[in-house]
Amino acid sequence: MIEEGSKSSKSMVEKRQLFMEMRAQNFDVIRLSTYRTACKLRFVQKRCNLHLVDVWNMIEAFRDNGLSTLDHNAEINVSRLETILSSIFYQLNKRLPTTHQINVEQSIGLLLNFIVATYDSEGHGKLTVFAMKAMLATMCGGKILDKLRYIFSQISDSNGVMVYAKFDQFLREVLKLPTAVFEGPSFGYTEHSVRTCFPQQKKILLNTFLDVLMADPPPQYLVWLPLMHRLANVENVFHPVECSYCRSESMMGFRYRCQQCHGYQLCQSCFWRGHASGPHSNQHQMKEHSSWKSPAKKLSHAISKSLGCMPIGEPPHPVFPEAAERPQDLAHTTQLRPVANNMNDTVLISSGTPTPSKSTLESPSRLDEEHRLIARYAARLAAEASNSTQRQLIAELENKNREILQEIQRLRLEHEQASQPTPEKAQQNPTLLAELRLLRHRKDELERRMSALQESRRELMVQLEGLMRLLKDEEQKQASQTGSSPHSSPSHSASCTMPMPIRSTSAGSTPTHTPQDCLAGVGDDVLDAFSQGVPRNLRNDLLVAADSITNTMSSLVKELHSVDDGLEDEEENMRNGREKVSSLKHPGKRQSTPSF
């Protein structure tokens, strides 16, 4: 009795282990429920090592464990679920290098307890096949596009049209994940969830499904799903910017810029917790950045955009054919035969001669999306089978890699010891330092000149537009006066139709009504045109001036890029100089480099 009680208490501790570790991360201090939910599910994904498994590996595990022949509503017990998870993680360890192996038993135990707590809270010891597929396909790693394509293949009919009842079933199962991490009040299932995602009664095909779920913003009930993938993509992104609240000199992850307070930026920790300082308020609109661009790149990007040189942005996802296609023939890659299947899970495995099933021949388009997903994975399996003879070579390369890593670590320690700052090293190459400072000064001057040219260009455009209006009015008035009074002089009409002052960067006096005063500061071509009495057509001259401005801006952008390259070359020369000085100071030491 005592032994059974100890086993029961140990089992309860294992079931609560993942949730206790998640609470220790203190995610509840995040004020926005979307980020809070995404952070919690990302923690579960990484703690269970699901981020190392993609949807293709999941399809392989479903096939190997016979789930392709089961109906979505069929139930499996916890023992069979544990077998499936064991297959997933043991296959994962076979793909990973020996230096990055995971603890399989711990991963199985944590994930099994999380699934049971999520989908079998009443303790029946069973869950449906569809619930397990929805959970694993949502929580695994990989691209969100591949996940959504697989999910659509599970909720669509033989014609490639989404079945609303199946999508409703998918929402029921997938929204149990936020509930499991105590975010049910924000993202729990309701009867109106389906209509919130697809408000109109219409036929939903694959491209429409992807457009809705990958939109910005996505449906409210699933807004945490793409955010969880964005979190994975920015975990190692570095921003060399100071946080305006915590004064941290750099940021990792997301960066948030206020759209009202100039230069006010927050790291993701301060923004998620609602911190604010100075005139900034939490009610201000913030823009989320997932990457960093230098000021020079931002300026060149803005100029290229203003000149219409920006390439057309790519769509959020590829456009797939609307009509269902026949399953792909993979006989040229490996011998394949279809397994007995149902309409939702058809897979191809390597075996004997291809023998198409009767259902495939009768309905060639009923498994369109599933076949396209599995075709790529089957090709990958065929490539792995053809390279099985190289396993010994891979093991030898891994041993060699370990030796190289040890040598690199030794060299790094020697370099750190040799690169300790000393007064002699600080004065080792003053010429390079002076040239580097000169280049940086030149870069600052170019940036200031760029700003001045931008302002001059804007003012010149205003002047050109005013001149065009004056010429047009002058032509019209000359035409009208010619019709009414043929003896009127051109110079008189020119002096009477130009009361509008032309703004110039060099003229600050108040303009008069004479043509010469109105055109003070304008080029000689314009003055000559009005001094001759009859204004000539200056449209081509104005266009040439605009083209000259554009060419000047483009050449300045190129010069900025060349300065950036020069700075990088100078930094490389300084590093080489330090290495040469170090080698001269220690002539007995030979620098050894690893050979690959």
XYZ file of C-alpha atoms in Angstrom:
596
model
C 0.000 0.000 0.000
C 2.807 2.403 0.839
C 4.550 1.598 -2.450
C 1.378 2.213 -4.457
C 0.824 5.509 -2.673
C 4.374 6.655 -3.444
C 3.911 5.758 -7.137
C 0.640 7.686 -7.245
C 2.185 10.775 -5.655
C 5.151 10.553 -8.056
C 2.748 10.387 -11.006
C 0.905 13.485 -9.776
C 4.205 15.370 -9.450
C 5.183 14.424 -13.019
C 1.818 15.595 -14.321
C 2.216 18.974 -12.651
C 5.908 19.418 -13.489
C 5.409 21.196 -16.821
C 2.785 23.568 -15.412
C 4.918 24.396 -12.388
C 7.875 25.208 -14.634
C 5.637 27.380 -16.803
C 4.366 29.310 -13.768
C 7.967 29.886 -12.690
C 8.545 31.820 -15.949
C 6.112 34.499 -14.680
C 4.320 34.890 -18.024
C 1.240 36.251 -16.244
C 2.896 39.681 -15.880
C 2.418 40.174 -19.651
C -0.577 42.493 -19.955
C -1.707 41.468 -23.485
C -3.474 38.105 -23.614
C -2.290 37.373 -27.165
C 1.391 37.643 -26.278
C 0.803 35.885 -22.969
C -0.821 32.887 -24.682
C 1.811 32.693 -27.420
C 4.657 32.818 -24.880
C 3.134 30.042 -22.775
C 2.530 27.736 -25.736
C 6.012 28.474 -27.100
C 7.434 27.467 -23.712
C 5.496 24.178 -23.791
C 6.653 23.555 -27.367
C 10.347 24.048 -26.506
C 10.186 22.241 -23.151
C 8.721 19.148 -24.847
C 11.184 19.461 -27.785
C 8.330 19.730 -30.276
C 10.078 22.676 -31.959
C 12.565 20.129 -33.387
C 9.803 18.135 -35.124
C 7.998 19.457 -38.215
C 4.680 18.442 -39.764
C 6.402 16.036 -42.182
C 7.759 14.050 -39.244
C 4.267 14.021 -37.755
C 2.793 12.609 -40.972
C 5.423 9.878 -40.933
C 4.609 9.009 -37.315
C 0.858 8.897 -38.070
C 1.505 6.546 -40.971
C 3.909 4.273 -39.098
C 1.415 3.856 -36.245
C -1.548 3.023 -38.480
C -3.542 6.215 -37.902
C -4.133 6.641 -41.644
C -6.693 3.848 -41.595
C -8.641 5.197 -38.606
C -11.641 7.505 -38.707
C -11.284 10.965 -37.194
C -13.780 10.158 -34.461
C -12.083 6.883 -33.509
C -10.658 6.808 -29.983
C -7.202 5.693 -28.873
C -6.099 4.996 -25.319
C -3.222 6.585 -23.441
C -0.998 3.552 -23.951
C -1.208 3.836 -27.738
C -0.674 7.600 -27.507
C 2.530 6.962 -25.585
C 3.668 4.574 -28.327
C 3.087 7.262 -30.962
C 5.043 9.854 -28.977
C 7.866 7.359 -28.479
C 8.028 6.832 -32.237
C 8.212 10.607 -32.798
C 11.038 11.313 -30.355
C 13.143 8.220 -31.035
C 13.074 9.054 -34.747
C 14.036 12.623 -33.831
C 17.141 11.410 -31.989
C 18.168 9.412 -35.056
C 18.123 12.602 -37.130
C 19.993 14.723 -34.601
C 23.812 14.671 -34.276
C 25.216 12.832 -31.296
C 26.182 16.114 -29.630
C 22.565 17.363 -29.660
C 20.634 14.313 -28.471
C 17.535 14.942 -26.358
C 16.225 13.155 -23.287
C 13.584 11.009 -24.978
C 11.933 9.639 -21.830
C 11.572 13.087 -20.289
C 10.131 14.564 -23.517
C 7.612 11.708 -23.796
C 6.536 12.089 -20.173
C 6.089 15.880 -20.319
C 4.174 15.861 -23.617
C 2.002 12.895 -22.660
C 0.951 14.542 -19.404
C 0.213 17.823 -21.207
C -1.955 16.105 -23.851
C -3.864 14.105 -21.245
C -4.440 17.211 -19.107
C -5.638 19.123 -22.189
C -7.877 16.558 -23.913
C -8.776 14.097 -21.133
C -9.425 16.304 -18.153
C -12.225 13.997 -16.975
C -9.894 10.997 -16.792
C -11.522 8.621 -19.324
C -8.111 7.502 -20.549
C -9.000 8.037 -24.236
C -8.959 10.777 -26.860
C -9.985 10.991 -30.506
C -7.603 10.602 -33.445
C -8.569 14.024 -34.795
C -7.846 15.737 -31.456
C -4.360 14.216 -31.330
C -3.621 15.170 -34.952
C -4.870 18.733 -34.465
C -2.789 19.200 -31.317
C 0.470 17.753 -32.684
C 0.135 19.514 -36.053
C -0.427 22.848 -34.278
C 2.294 22.538 -31.632
C 5.061 21.058 -33.792
C 7.807 23.155 -35.374
C 8.288 24.074 -39.021
C 6.542 26.560 -41.278
C 3.014 27.739 -40.576
C 2.150 27.371 -44.272
C 2.868 23.620 -44.177
C 0.815 23.252 -40.998
C -2.200 25.054 -42.437
C -2.063 23.045 -45.669
C -2.078 19.799 -43.696
C -4.908 21.005 -41.460
C -6.955 21.997 -44.529
C -6.465 18.504 -45.973
C -8.058 17.136 -42.805
C -11.127 19.407 -42.875
C -11.902 19.468 -46.633
C -13.953 17.148 -48.819
C -12.976 15.227 -51.963
C -13.456 18.375 -54.107
C -11.021 20.459 -52.067
C -13.768 22.502 -50.359
C -13.675 23.153 -46.618
C -16.403 21.463 -44.589
C -17.700 23.902 -41.986
C -18.545 21.130 -39.527
C -14.983 19.802 -39.672
C -13.529 23.272 -39.252
C -15.784 23.744 -36.240
C -14.439 20.456 -34.855
C -10.880 21.661 -35.466
C -11.566 24.899 -33.553
C -13.017 22.928 -30.649
C -9.843 20.882 -30.359
C -7.207 23.535 -31.046
C -8.766 26.114 -28.707
C -8.305 23.679 -25.845
C -4.602 24.583 -25.974
C -5.052 28.180 -24.691
C -7.455 26.830 -22.077
C -4.807 24.344 -20.922
C -2.390 27.224 -20.224
C -5.094 29.149 -18.316
C -6.054 31.536 -21.145
C -9.533 30.133 -21.770
C -11.418 33.383 -21.031
C -9.597 35.114 -23.907
C -9.465 32.321 -26.497
C -12.018 29.738 -25.429
C -14.359 28.089 -27.944
C -17.825 29.566 -28.511
C -20.647 28.748 -30.893
C -19.817 31.824 -32.991
C -16.133 30.974 -33.489
C -16.578 29.592 -37.018
C -18.600 32.576 -38.237
C -16.031 34.916 -36.741
C -13.315 33.345 -38.913
C -15.503 32.974 -42.047
C -18.410 35.404 -41.684
C -19.894 34.799 -45.138
C -21.618 31.663 -46.321
C -19.500 30.693 -49.303
C -17.280 27.964 -50.676
C -13.886 28.012 -48.949
C -10.998 26.657 -51.015
C -7.356 26.275 -49.996
C -6.207 29.756 -51.090
C -9.113 31.439 -49.304
C -8.399 29.404 -46.180
C -4.740 30.465 -46.223
C -5.661 34.103 -46.949
C -7.884 34.251 -43.862
C -5.610 32.453 -41.403
C -2.401 34.177 -42.597
C -3.947 37.644 -42.849
C -2.751 40.613 -40.804
C -4.486 40.524 -38.416
C -5.647 36.865 -38.415
C -9.004 35.740 -36.927
C -9.331 36.762 -33.306
C -9.662 33.212 -31.980
C -6.420 32.092 -33.695
C -4.363 35.292 -33.425
C -1.926 33.537 -31.069
C -0.941 30.902 -33.681
C 1.017 33.116 -36.145
C 2.391 35.108 -33.199
C 3.880 31.907 -31.761
C 5.744 31.405 -35.060
C 6.934 35.035 -35.085
C 8.267 34.566 -31.555
C 10.299 31.602 -32.756
C 11.740 33.651 -35.631
C 12.877 36.652 -33.529
C 14.283 34.901 -30.461
C 17.863 35.539 -31.637
C 17.325 38.877 -33.433
C 19.593 41.650 -32.068
C 18.708 45.375 -32.123
C 21.566 47.802 -31.266
C 19.092 50.321 -29.809
C 18.646 51.593 -26.264
C 15.314 50.953 -24.562
C 13.696 54.245 -23.567
C 12.387 52.787 -20.280
C 14.854 50.264 -18.839
C 17.841 51.948 -20.577
C 19.180 48.621 -21.786
C 21.781 49.319 -24.484
C 20.510 46.557 -26.801
C 17.380 44.490 -27.424
C 16.692 40.874 -28.272
C 13.467 39.705 -29.883
C 10.832 42.257 -30.830
C 11.374 46.029 -30.852
C 8.510 48.513 -30.498
C 8.566 52.117 -31.771
C 5.994 54.702 -30.715
C 4.177 56.368 -33.614
C 3.576 59.607 -31.652
C 6.689 60.102 -29.471
C 9.746 60.766 -31.639
C 12.594 58.329 -31.008
C 10.761 56.461 -28.226
C 11.460 52.718 -28.425
C 10.784 49.853 -26.017
C 12.165 46.353 -25.721
C 9.666 43.512 -25.761
C 9.892 42.970 -21.998
C 8.969 46.581 -21.189
C 6.244 46.758 -23.830
C 4.634 43.493 -22.768
C 4.543 44.671 -19.164
C 3.056 48.060 -20.038
C 5.977 50.209 -18.908
C 6.023 53.860 -20.004
C 7.989 56.968 -19.124
C 7.953 60.676 -19.908
C 5.227 61.882 -22.259
C 4.709 58.382 -23.653
C 1.476 56.580 -22.785
C 0.306 53.005 -23.176
C -2.548 54.352 -25.295
C -0.143 55.441 -28.040
C 0.066 53.332 -31.154
C 3.222 51.189 -31.313
C 4.827 49.572 -34.351
C 6.395 46.137 -33.940
C 9.804 45.501 -35.573
C 11.284 42.037 -36.001
C 14.571 43.136 -37.619
C 17.117 45.979 -37.501
C 18.188 48.278 -40.343
C 20.976 50.838 -40.126
C 20.125 54.537 -40.745
C 21.959 54.441 -44.091
C 19.882 51.473 -45.272
C 16.691 53.158 -44.077
C 17.580 56.298 -46.016
C 18.412 54.408 -49.220
C 15.205 52.393 -48.806
C 13.149 55.586 -48.452
C 14.799 57.162 -51.493
C 14.306 54.045 -53.605
C 10.671 53.953 -52.541
C 10.146 57.631 -53.398
C 11.738 57.125 -56.823
C 9.567 54.098 -57.553
C 12.506 51.659 -57.562
C 11.127 49.290 -54.912
C 10.328 45.726 -56.078
C 6.781 44.510 -55.773
C 6.267 42.671 -52.466
C 5.711 38.938 -52.507
C 2.293 37.540 -51.490
C 1.997 36.071 -47.974
C 1.769 32.566 -49.429
C 2.024 30.825 -52.809
C -1.151 30.613 -54.858
C -2.188 26.994 -55.225
C -4.375 25.684 -58.080
C -8.078 25.793 -57.310
C -8.920 22.567 -59.132
C -7.930 19.325 -57.480
C -5.028 17.563 -59.142
C -4.203 13.903 -59.605
C -1.832 12.370 -57.046
C 1.801 12.750 -58.029
C 3.577 9.725 -59.508
C 6.699 8.975 -57.482
C 7.665 5.770 -59.273
C 10.775 7.452 -60.683
C 12.147 8.122 -57.199
C 11.333 4.895 -55.361
C 9.010 1.955 -55.615
C 5.811 2.958 -53.901
C 2.511 1.381 -53.100
C -0.497 3.065 -51.484
C -1.593 1.892 -48.086
C -5.264 1.156 -47.408
C -6.563 4.616 -46.645
C -9.517 6.790 -45.971
C -10.277 10.206 -47.447
C -8.391 12.100 -44.765
C -5.045 10.332 -44.307
C -3.488 8.802 -47.412
C 0.239 8.144 -47.337
C 2.724 6.378 -49.608
C 5.324 3.982 -48.241
C 8.314 2.295 -49.844
C 7.561 -1.267 -50.842
C 7.145 -3.632 -53.827
C 5.582 -2.752 -57.180
C 3.106 0.157 -57.348
C -0.480 -1.083 -57.223
C -3.005 1.803 -57.170
C -6.061 1.171 -55.027
C -9.560 1.140 -56.458
C -10.604 4.245 -54.558
C -7.716 6.216 -56.052
C -8.638 5.179 -59.583
C -12.298 5.965 -59.105
C -11.687 9.351 -57.470
C -8.313 10.760 -58.600
C -8.906 14.146 -56.984
C -10.268 13.222 -53.571
C -6.840 13.276 -51.886
C -5.372 16.258 -53.703
C -3.914 18.280 -50.866
C -2.826 15.283 -48.795
C -0.942 13.790 -51.746
C 0.900 17.017 -52.436
C 2.025 17.176 -48.833
C 3.094 13.551 -48.708
C 4.798 13.632 -52.116
C 7.480 15.973 -50.852
C 8.040 13.902 -47.755
C 8.185 10.649 -49.723
C 10.853 12.179 -51.971
C 12.792 13.118 -48.855
C 12.525 9.553 -47.556
C 13.749 8.227 -50.902
C 16.804 10.508 -50.725
C 17.555 9.296 -47.208
C 17.301 5.664 -48.345
C 19.738 6.271 -51.217
C 22.268 7.805 -48.804
C 22.169 5.020 -46.212
C 25.676 3.902 -47.241
C 27.101 7.170 -45.987
C 26.185 6.685 -42.330
C 29.709 5.528 -41.462
C 31.188 8.565 -43.177
C 28.822 10.820 -41.220
C 29.984 9.259 -37.945
C 33.610 9.877 -38.893
C 32.827 13.471 -39.799
C 31.113 13.973 -36.442
C 34.231 12.759 -34.639
C 36.343 15.081 -36.747
C 33.936 17.905 -35.989
C 34.303 17.364 -32.266
C 38.087 17.560 -32.601
C 37.793 20.764 -34.610
C 35.467 22.305 -32.017
C 37.966 21.529 -29.267
C 40.766 23.100 -31.321
C 38.630 26.180 -31.993
C 37.888 26.526 -28.285
C 41.610 26.315 -27.493
C 42.458 28.958 -30.094
C 39.689 31.195 -28.809
C 41.109 31.063 -25.284
C 44.585 31.895 -26.585
C 43.188 34.775 -28.606
C 41.329 36.180 -25.599
C 44.486 36.037 -23.513
C 46.527 37.691 -26.264
C 43.925 40.394 -26.893
C 43.828 41.782 -23.363
C 43.920 45.594 -23.585
C 47.366 47.117 -22.912
C 48.741 50.665 -23.410
C 51.031 49.427 -26.206
C 48.162 47.877 -28.185
C 46.090 51.003 -27.895
C 48.769 52.911 -29.822
C 49.733 50.138 -32.261
C 48.236 51.611 -35.464
C 47.289 55.303 -35.244
C 47.181 55.622 -39.058
C 44.330 53.148 -39.419
C 42.453 54.786 -36.559
C 42.815 58.225 -38.147
C 41.599 56.947 -41.530
C 38.652 55.247 -39.871
C 37.665 58.455 -38.084
C 38.016 60.356 -41.372
C 35.728 57.895 -43.165
C 33.130 58.133 -40.425
C 33.288 61.931 -40.592
C 32.862 61.740 -44.375
C 29.852 59.459 -43.929
C 28.223 61.928 -41.530
C 28.798 64.748 -44.025
C 27.184 62.697 -46.802
C 24.146 61.979 -44.655
C 23.765 65.690 -43.864
C 24.176 66.521 -47.546
C 21.549 63.921 -48.396
C 19.075 65.548 -46.018
C 19.793 68.996 -47.525
C 19.324 67.664 -51.053
C 16.028 66.068 -50.055
C 14.752 69.421 -48.780
C 16.069 71.256 -51.873
C 14.438 68.694 -54.117
C 11.094 69.158 -52.387
C 11.261 72.951 -52.664
C 12.343 72.748 -56.312
C 9.384 70.512 -57.103
C 7.108 73.183 -55.634
C 8.767 75.816 -57.803
C 8.519 73.669 -60.928
C 4.832 73.087 -60.303
C 4.279 76.835 -59.922
C 6.116 77.523 -63.170
C 4.014 74.969 -65.003
C 0.837 76.656 -63.779
C 2.165 80.089 -64.800
C 3.066 78.901 -68.294
C -0.324 77.284 -68.725
C -2.159 80.441 -67.601
C 0.051 82.567 -69.842
C -0.712 80.454 -72.906
C -4.446 80.580 -72.226
C -4.440 84.347 -71.699
C -2.379 84.944 -74.843
C -4.822 82.843 -76.805
C -7.780 84.820 -75.461
C -6.111 88.202 -76.053
C -5.100 87.226 -79.574
C -8.729 86.462 -80.337
C -10.034 89.714 -78.817
C -7.256 92.261 -79.450
C -4.667 91.371 -82.060
C -2.593 94.523 -81.262
C -1.887 93.617 -77.602
C 1.780 93.130 -76.834
C 3.144 89.823 -75.443
C 5.293 91.552 -72.880
C 2.291 93.334 -71.413
C 0.320 90.133 -71.049
C 3.282 88.398 -69.478
C 3.648 91.132 -66.890
C -0.059 91.008 -66.033
C -0.475 87.287 -65.676
C 2.338 86.484 -63.276
C 1.367 87.906 -59.851
C 2.077 84.586 -58.111
C 5.419 84.619 -56.257
C 7.835 81.764 -56.902
C 9.520 80.396 -53.768
C 13.272 80.125 -54.002
C 15.902 78.870 -51.589
C 18.090 81.909 -52.255
C 15.481 84.675 -52.564
C 14.018 85.975 -49.358
C 12.613 89.376 -50.503
C 8.952 90.021 -51.201
C 8.190 89.435 -54.914
C 6.637 92.122 -57.136
C 4.336 91.811 -60.148
C 7.084 92.102 -62.789
C 8.337 88.916 -64.458
C 11.956 89.488 -63.519
C 11.092 89.954 -59.823
C 8.755 86.942 -59.822
C 11.497 84.727 -61.281
C 14.274 85.920 -58.982
C 16.520 82.981 -58.170
C 15.224 80.854 -61.094
C 17.533 79.490 -63.839
C 18.702 81.517 -66.861
C 16.507 79.538 -69.253
C 13.353 80.799 -67.591
C 14.611 84.411 -67.464
C 15.552 84.309 -71.149
C 12.192 82.866 -72.050
C 10.242 85.702 -70.411
C 12.643 88.448 -71.456
C 12.084 87.615 -75.155
C 8.422 88.541 -74.821
C 6.919 85.214 -75.902
C 7.521 82.384 -73.374
C 8.829 79.248 -74.990
C 7.753 75.755 -73.992
C 9.814 74.860 -70.885
C 8.182 71.483 -70.217
C 11.227 69.586 -71.544
C 13.586 71.779 -69.531
C 11.604 71.105 -66.359
C 11.637 67.357 -66.998
C 15.397 67.452 -67.594
C 15.839 69.299 -64.295
C 13.768 66.683 -62.462
C 15.810 63.854 -64.037
C 19.032 65.595 -62.981
C 17.805 65.750 -59.389
C 16.904 62.049 -59.461
C 20.343 61.098 -60.860
C 22.054 63.175 -58.166
C 20.097 61.387 -55.404
C 20.916 57.953 -56.882
C 24.649 58.730 -57.098
C 24.602 59.921 -53.489
C 22.983 56.645 -52.377
C 25.752 54.720 -54.179
C 28.352 56.874 -52.447
C 26.779 56.087 -49.070
C 27.009 52.354 -49.806
C 30.654 52.727 -50.857
C 31.412 54.506 -47.562
C 29.830 51.602 -45.637
C 32.049 49.164 -47.570
C 35.091 51.320 -46.806
C 34.301 51.250 -43.099
C 34.071 47.462 -43.152
C 37.413 47.194 -45.017
C 39.094 49.499 -42.498
C 37.801 47.448 -39.571
C 39.121 44.281 -41.239
C 42.539 45.957 -41.743
C 42.628 46.914 -38.074
C 41.938 43.321 -37.047
C 44.682 42.066 -39.385
C 47.043 44.656 -37.929
C 46.337 43.449 -34.407
C 47.025 39.852 -35.433
C 50.337 40.850 -37.051
C 51.414 42.752 -33.939
C 50.481 39.784 -31.768
C 52.509 37.429 -33.981
C 55.547 39.773 -33.797
C 55.318 39.936 -30.000
C 55.083 36.112 -29.728
C 57.279 34.759 -32.589
C 57.546 31.351 -30.940
C 53.829 30.657 -31.139
C 52.524 29.269 -34.406
C 48.951 29.990 -35.316
C 47.283 26.723 -36.237
C 44.053 26.710 -38.154
C 41.734 23.734 -38.350
C 41.523 21.983 -41.692
C 38.126 20.929 -42.886
